[in-house]
GROMACS .gro file of C-alpha atoms in nm:
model
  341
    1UNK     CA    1   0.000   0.000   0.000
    2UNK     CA    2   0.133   0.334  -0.044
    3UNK     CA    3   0.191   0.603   0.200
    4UNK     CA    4  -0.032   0.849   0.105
    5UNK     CA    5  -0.063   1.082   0.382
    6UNK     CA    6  -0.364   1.330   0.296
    7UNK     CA    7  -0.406   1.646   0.555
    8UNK     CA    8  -0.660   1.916   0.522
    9UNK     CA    9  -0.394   2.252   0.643
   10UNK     CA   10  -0.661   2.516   0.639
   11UNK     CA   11  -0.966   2.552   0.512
   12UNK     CA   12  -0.880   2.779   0.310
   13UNK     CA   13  -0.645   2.503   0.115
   14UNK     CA   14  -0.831   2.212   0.110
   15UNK     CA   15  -0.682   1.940  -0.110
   16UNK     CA   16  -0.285   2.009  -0.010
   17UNK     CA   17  -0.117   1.716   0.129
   18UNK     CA   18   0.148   1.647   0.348
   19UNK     CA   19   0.522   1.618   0.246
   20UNK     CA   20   0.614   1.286   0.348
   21UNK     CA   21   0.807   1.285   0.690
   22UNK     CA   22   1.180   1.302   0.640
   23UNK     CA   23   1.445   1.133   0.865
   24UNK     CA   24   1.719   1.318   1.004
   25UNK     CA   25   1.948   1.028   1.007
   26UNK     CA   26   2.231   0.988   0.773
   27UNK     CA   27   2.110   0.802   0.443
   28UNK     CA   28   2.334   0.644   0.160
   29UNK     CA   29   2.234   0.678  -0.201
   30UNK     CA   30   2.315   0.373  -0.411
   31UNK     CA   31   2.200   0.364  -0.795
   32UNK     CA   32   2.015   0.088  -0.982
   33UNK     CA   33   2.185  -0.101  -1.250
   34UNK     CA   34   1.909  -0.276  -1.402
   35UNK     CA   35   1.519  -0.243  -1.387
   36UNK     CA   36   1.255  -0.517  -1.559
   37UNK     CA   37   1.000  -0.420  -1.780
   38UNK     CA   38   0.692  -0.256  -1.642
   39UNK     CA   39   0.395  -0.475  -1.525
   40UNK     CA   40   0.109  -0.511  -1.742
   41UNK     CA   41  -0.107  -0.365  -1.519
   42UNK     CA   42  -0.105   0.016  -1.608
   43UNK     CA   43  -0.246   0.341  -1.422
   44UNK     CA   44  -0.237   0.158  -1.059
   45UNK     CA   45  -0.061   0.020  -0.784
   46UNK     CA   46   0.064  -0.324  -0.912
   47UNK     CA   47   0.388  -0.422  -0.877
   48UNK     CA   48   0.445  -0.605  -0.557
   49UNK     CA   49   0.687  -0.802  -0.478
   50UNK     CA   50   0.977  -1.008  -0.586
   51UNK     CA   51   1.169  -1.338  -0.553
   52UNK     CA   52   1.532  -1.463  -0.691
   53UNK     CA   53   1.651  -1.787  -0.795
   54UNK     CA   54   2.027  -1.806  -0.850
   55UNK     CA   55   2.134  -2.038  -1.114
   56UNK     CA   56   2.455  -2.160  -0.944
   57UNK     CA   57   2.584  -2.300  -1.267
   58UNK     CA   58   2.528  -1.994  -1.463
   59UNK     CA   59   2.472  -1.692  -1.249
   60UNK     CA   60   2.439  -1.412  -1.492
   61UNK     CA   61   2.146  -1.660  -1.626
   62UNK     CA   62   1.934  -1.631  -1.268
   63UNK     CA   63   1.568  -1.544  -1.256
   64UNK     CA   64   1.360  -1.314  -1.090
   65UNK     CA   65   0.976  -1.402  -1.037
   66UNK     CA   66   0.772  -1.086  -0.945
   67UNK     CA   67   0.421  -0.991  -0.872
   68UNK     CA   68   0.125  -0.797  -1.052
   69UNK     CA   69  -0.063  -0.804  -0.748
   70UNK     CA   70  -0.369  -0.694  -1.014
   71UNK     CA   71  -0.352  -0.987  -1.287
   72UNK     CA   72  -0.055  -1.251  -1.215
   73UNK     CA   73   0.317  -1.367  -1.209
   74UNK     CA   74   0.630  -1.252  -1.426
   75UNK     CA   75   0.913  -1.412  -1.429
   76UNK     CA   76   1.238  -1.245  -1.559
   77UNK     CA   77   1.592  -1.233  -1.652
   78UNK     CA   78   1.863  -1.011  -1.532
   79UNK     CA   79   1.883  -0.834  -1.847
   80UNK     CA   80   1.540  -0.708  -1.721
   81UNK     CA   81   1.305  -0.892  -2.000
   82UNK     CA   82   1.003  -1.057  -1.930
   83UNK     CA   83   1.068  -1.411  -2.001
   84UNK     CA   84   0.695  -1.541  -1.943
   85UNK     CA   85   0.398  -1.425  -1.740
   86UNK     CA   86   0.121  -1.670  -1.565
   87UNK     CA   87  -0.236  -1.538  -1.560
   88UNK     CA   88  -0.281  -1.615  -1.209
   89UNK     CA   89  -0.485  -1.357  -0.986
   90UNK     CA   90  -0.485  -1.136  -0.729
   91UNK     CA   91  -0.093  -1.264  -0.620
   92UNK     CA   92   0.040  -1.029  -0.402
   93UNK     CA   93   0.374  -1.148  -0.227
   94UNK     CA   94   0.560  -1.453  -0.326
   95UNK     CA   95   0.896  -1.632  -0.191
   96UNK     CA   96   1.098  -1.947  -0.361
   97UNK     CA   97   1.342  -2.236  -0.236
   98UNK     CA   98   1.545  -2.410  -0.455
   99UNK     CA   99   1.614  -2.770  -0.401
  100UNK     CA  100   1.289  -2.884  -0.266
  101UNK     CA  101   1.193  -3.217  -0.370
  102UNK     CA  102   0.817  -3.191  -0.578
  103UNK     CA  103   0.598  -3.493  -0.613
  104UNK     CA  104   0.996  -3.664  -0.535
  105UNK     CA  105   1.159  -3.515  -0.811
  106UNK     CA  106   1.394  -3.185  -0.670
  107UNK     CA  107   1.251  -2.887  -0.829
  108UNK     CA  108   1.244  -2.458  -0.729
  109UNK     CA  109   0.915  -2.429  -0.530
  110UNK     CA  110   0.729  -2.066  -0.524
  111UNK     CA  111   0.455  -1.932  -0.370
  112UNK     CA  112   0.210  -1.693  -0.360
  113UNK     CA  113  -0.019  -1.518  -0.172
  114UNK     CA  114  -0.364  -1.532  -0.323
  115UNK     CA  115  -0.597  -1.271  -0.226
  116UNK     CA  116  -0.854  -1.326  -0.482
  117UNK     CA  117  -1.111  -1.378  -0.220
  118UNK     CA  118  -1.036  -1.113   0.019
  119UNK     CA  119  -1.249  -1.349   0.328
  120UNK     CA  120  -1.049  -1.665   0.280
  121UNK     CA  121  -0.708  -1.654   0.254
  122UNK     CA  122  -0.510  -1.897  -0.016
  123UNK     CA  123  -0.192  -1.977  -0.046
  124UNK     CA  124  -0.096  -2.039  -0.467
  125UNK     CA  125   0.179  -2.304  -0.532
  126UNK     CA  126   0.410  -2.313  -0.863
  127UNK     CA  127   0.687  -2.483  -0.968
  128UNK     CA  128   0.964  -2.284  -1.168
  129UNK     CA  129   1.028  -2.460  -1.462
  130UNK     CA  130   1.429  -2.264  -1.480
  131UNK     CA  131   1.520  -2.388  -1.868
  132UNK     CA  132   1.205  -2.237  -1.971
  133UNK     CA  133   1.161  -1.993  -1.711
  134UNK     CA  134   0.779  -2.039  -1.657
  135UNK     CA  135   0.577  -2.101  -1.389
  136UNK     CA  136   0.379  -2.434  -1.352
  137UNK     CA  137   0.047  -2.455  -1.131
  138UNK     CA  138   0.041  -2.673  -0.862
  139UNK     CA  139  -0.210  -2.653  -0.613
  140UNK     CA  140  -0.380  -2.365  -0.429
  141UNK     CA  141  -0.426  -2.445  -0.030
  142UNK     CA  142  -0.644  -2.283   0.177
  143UNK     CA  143  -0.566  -2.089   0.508
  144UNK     CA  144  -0.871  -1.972   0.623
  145UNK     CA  145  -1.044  -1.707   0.683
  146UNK     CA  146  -0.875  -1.319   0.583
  147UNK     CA  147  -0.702  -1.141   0.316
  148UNK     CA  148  -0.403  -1.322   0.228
  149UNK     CA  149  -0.120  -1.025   0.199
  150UNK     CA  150   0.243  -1.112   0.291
  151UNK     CA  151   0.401  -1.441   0.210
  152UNK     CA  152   0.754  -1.629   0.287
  153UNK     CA  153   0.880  -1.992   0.307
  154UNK     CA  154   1.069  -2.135   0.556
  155UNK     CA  155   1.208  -2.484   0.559
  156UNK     CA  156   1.375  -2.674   0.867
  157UNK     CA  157   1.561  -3.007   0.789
  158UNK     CA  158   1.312  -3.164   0.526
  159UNK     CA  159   1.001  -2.969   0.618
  160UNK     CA  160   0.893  -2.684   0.419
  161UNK     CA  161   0.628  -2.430   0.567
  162UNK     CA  162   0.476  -2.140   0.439
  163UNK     CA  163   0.413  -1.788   0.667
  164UNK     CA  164   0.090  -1.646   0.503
  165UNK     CA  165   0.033  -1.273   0.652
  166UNK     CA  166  -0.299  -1.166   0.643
  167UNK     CA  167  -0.368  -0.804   0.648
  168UNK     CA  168  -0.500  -0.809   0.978
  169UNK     CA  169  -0.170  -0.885   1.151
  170UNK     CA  170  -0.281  -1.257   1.196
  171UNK     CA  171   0.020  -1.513   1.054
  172UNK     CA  172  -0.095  -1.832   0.968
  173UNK     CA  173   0.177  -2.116   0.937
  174UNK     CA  174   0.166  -2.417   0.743
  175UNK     CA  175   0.301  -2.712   0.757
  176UNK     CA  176   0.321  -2.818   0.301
  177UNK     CA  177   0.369  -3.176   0.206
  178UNK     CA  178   0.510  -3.182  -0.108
  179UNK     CA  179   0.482  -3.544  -0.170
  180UNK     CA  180   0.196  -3.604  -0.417
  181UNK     CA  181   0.153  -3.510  -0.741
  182UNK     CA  182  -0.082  -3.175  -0.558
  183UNK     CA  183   0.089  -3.043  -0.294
  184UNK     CA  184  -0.156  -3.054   0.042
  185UNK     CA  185  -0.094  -2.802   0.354
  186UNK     CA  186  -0.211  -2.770   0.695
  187UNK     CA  187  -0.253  -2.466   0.913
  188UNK     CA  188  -0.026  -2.556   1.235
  189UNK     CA  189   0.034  -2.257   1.409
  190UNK     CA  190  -0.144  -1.910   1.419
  191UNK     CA  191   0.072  -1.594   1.572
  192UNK     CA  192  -0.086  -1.201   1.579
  193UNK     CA  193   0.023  -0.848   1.538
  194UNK     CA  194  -0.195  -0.578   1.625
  195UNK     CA  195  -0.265  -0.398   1.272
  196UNK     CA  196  -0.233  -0.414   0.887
  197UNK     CA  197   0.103  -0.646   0.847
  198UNK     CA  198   0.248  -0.766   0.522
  199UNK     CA  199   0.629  -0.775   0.486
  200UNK     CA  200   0.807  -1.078   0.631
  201UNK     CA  201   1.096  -1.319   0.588
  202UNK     CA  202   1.179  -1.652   0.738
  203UNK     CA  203   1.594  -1.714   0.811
  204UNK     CA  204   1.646  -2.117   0.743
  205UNK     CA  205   1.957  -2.084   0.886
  206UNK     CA  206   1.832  -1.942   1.224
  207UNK     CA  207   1.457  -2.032   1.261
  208UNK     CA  208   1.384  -1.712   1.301
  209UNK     CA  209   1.092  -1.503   1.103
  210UNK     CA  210   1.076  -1.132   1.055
  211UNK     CA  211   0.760  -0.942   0.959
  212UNK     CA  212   0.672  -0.562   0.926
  213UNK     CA  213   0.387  -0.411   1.078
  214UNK     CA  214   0.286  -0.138   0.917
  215UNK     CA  215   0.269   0.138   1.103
  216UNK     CA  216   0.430   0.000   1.429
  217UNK     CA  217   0.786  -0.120   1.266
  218UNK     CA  218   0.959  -0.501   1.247
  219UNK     CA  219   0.921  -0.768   1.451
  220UNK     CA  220   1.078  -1.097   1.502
  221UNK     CA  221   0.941  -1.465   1.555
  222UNK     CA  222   1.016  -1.819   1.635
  223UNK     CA  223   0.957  -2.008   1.320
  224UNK     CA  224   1.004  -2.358   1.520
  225UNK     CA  225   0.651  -2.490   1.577
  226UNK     CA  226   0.724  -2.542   1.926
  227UNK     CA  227   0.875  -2.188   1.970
  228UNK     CA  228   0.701  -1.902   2.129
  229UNK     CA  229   0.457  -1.716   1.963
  230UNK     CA  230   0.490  -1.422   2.088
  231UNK     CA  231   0.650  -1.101   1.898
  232UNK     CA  232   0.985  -0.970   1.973
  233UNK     CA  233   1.030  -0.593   1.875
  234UNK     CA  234   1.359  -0.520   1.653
  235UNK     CA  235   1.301  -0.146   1.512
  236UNK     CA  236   0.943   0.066   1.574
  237UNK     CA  237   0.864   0.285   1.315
  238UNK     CA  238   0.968   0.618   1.480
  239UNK     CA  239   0.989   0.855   1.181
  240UNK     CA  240   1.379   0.806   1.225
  241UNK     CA  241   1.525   0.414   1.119
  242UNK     CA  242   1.171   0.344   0.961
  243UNK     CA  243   0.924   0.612   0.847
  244UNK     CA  244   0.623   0.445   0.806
  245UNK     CA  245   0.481   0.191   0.645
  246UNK     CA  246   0.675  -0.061   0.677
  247UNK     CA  247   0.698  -0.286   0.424
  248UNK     CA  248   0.916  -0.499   0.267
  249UNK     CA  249   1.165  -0.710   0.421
  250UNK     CA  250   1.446  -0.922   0.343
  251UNK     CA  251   1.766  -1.077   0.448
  252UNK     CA  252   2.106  -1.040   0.331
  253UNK     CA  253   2.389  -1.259   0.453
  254UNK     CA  254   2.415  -1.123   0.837
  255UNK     CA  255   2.178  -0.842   0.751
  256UNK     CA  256   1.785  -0.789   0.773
  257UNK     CA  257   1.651  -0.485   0.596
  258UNK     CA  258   1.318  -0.324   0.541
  259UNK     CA  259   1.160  -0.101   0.345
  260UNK     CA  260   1.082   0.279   0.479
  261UNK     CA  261   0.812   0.358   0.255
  262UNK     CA  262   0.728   0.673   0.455
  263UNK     CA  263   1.083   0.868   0.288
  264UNK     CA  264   1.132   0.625   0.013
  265UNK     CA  265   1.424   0.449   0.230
  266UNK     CA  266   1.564   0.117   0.331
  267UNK     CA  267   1.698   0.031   0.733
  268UNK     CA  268   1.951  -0.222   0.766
  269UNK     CA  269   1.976  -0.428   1.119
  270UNK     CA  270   2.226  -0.687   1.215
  271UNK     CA  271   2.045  -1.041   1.272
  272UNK     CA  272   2.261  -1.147   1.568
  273UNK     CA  273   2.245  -0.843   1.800
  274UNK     CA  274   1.903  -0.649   1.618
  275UNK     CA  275   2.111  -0.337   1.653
  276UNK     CA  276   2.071  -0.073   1.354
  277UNK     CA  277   2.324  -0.014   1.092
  278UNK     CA  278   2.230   0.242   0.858
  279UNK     CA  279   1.977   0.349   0.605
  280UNK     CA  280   1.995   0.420   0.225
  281UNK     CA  281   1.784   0.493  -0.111
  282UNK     CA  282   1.813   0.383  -0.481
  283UNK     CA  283   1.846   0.740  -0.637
  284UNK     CA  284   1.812   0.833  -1.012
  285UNK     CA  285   2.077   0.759  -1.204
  286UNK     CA  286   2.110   0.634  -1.555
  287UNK     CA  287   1.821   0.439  -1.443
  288UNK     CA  288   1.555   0.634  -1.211
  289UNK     CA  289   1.557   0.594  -0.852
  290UNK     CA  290   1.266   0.390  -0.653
  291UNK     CA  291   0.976   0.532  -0.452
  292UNK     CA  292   0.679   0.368  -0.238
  293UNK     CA  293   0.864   0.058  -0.220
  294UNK     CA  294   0.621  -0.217  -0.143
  295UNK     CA  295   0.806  -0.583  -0.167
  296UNK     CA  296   1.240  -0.652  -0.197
  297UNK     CA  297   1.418  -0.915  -0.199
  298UNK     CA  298   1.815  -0.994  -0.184
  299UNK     CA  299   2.042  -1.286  -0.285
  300UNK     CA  300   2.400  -1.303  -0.166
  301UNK     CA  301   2.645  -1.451  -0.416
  302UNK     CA  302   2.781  -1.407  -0.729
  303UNK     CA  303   2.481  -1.299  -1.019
  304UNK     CA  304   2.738  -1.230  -1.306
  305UNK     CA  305   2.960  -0.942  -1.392
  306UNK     CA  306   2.661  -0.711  -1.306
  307UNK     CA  307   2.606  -0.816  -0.964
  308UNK     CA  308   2.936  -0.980  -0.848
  309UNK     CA  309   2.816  -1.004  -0.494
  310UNK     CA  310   2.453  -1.017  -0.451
  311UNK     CA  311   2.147  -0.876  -0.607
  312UNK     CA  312   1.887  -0.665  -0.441
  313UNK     CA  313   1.546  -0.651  -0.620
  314UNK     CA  314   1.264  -0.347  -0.533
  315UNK     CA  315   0.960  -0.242  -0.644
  316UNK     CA  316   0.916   0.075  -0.723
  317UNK     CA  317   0.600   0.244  -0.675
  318UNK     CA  318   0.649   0.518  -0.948
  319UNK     CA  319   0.812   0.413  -1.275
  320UNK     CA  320   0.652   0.719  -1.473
  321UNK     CA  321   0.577   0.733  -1.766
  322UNK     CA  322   0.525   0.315  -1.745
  323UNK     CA  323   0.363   0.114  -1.547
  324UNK     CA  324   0.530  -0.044  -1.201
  325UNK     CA  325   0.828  -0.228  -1.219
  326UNK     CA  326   1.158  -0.362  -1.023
  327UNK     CA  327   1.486  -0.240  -0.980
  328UNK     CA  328   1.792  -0.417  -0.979
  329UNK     CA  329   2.036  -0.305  -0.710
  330UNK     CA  330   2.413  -0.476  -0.644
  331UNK     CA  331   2.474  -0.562  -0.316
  332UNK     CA  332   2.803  -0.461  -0.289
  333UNK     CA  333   2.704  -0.123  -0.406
  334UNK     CA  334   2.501  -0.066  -0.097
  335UNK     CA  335   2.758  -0.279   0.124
  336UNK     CA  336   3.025   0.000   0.013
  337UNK     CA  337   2.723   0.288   0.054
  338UNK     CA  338   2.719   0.177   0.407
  339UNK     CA  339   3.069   0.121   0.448
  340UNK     CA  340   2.983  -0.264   0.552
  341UNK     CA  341   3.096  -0.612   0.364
   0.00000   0.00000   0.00000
């Protein structure tokens, strides 16, 4: 959603709005070095969010899979170019593993959040076909009742779960067997925020999931089934780290960050001690800068001569003239921004 922040000064100037709250704090600027093609979806708020799968054997040949929260799923290469697009809904986050074993046979699992019917939540499952970069259908599981918003995967040992946000604040985990020829879920745990929550990642190698309430900040979870449920507060959305909303979130090696969509602005916090690090933007460069970031995602790791040593992916809110689309950030541009490895 973006921050629109409408305030009626006088009435004598009805209509003016509010310039979006700025942080004092000191904030990088990085530049993009890439950006896909523009949704489909044209005059609105589409774009969403995105996901990466690194092709070990061939980095610079990775794919992105990204969301036009209004119509479906694109799926591109680094170069930018849509490389195929699945007609399928009202997605509106999505998150991939690679490796997971599908009907027994390994395979890149993603999924969706499916929001089509805004009372009973859904979580979409596809299978990335990577030599022909397209997304195969799979099975769509339901979670009960609520607007499915934020989605991320998480998988300990040989179980994979999915962490379906609805927009309430209530996170529904479940439990996916994989097993069949149609994948088959169970809800197994429910946890709670207080208001409108989307953003979230789950950390494999620490059990540990991280999810943005909006206007409140970033919070961190248990992802073990038998771990607590209750919400542990990393960064609160004081106008400062995180203007809000906040939105997006995503890990990076030792890093989590988060999107400030309040001053079109990122906060990076260190997973082992939650302490802050810094803050940056994308600005305009030879490709324009982002805004009203919704969904990001980042992959450590080589990605080809572009992105030697990791690849950050945003949505930006304001692609003018065109439609939504997604930037392509390096990693070790914003590692040297922030004067951190």
């Amino acid at each position: 959603m973006r921050a629109l922040l409408p305030l009626i000064l006088l009435a004598g100037c009805a209509g003016a709005t509010e310039t979006p709250p700025a942080s004092t704090l000191a904030t990088a600027s990085v530049t993009a070095r890439g950006e896909t093609d523009a949704v489909g979806t044209a005059n609105a708020d589409a774009a969403d969010d995105p996901a990466i799968w690194r092709n070990a054997a061939d980095p610079a040949a990775s794919l992105i899979v990204g969301t036009d929260k209004k119509a479906g799923l694109y799926v591109y290469g680094l170069d930018g170019k849509a490389r195929s697009f699945l007609d399928a809904g009202r997605v509106n986050n999505v998150d991939l593993r690679s490796d997971v074993r599908i009907a027994g046979t390994p395979g890149v699992l993603v999924a969706a959040s499916d929001r089509s019917d805004k009372a009973q939540a859904m979580v979409a499952l596809f299978r990335l076909d990577t030599a022909t970069a397209k997304l195969v259908p799979l099975a769509k599981l339901p979670a009960g009742a609520g607007e499915a918003y934020g989605m991320c995967l998480y998988r300990s040992g040989d179980a994979v779960f999915a962490f379906l946000v609805m927009k309430d604040g209530t996170i529904a985990q479940m439990a996916l067997d994989l097993s069949g020829a149609t994948p088959t879920g169970k809800v197994v745990r429910r946890m709670k925020l207080g208001t409108q929550s989307e953003g979230c990642v789950a950390d494999d190698r620490t059990g540990r999931l991280y999810v943005a309430e909006e206007d409140v900040g970033l919070w961190r979870f248990d992802a073990a089934l038998t771990g607590s449920a209750t919400p542990v507060p990393i960064a609160k959305a004081d106008g400062q780290q995180i203007v809000a909303d906040a939105e997006g979130v995503a890990l990076a090696g030792e890093y989590v960050v988060v999107s400030s969509q309040g001053d079109n602005a990122y906060a990076v916090y260190r997973l082992d001690d939650d302490s802050y690090v810094g803050r940056f933007r994308i600005a305009a460069g030879t490709i324009d800068g982002t805004s009203e970031t919704d969904g990001i995602e980042i992959a450590r790791g080589d990605f080809g001569p572009a992105f030697p040593g990791g690849l950050m992916v945003v949505q930006d809110g304001d692609n003018a003239p065109d439609a939504q689309n997604f930037k392509l950030v390096a990693w070790d541009d914003v590692a040297a921004a922030l004067k951190r490895d």
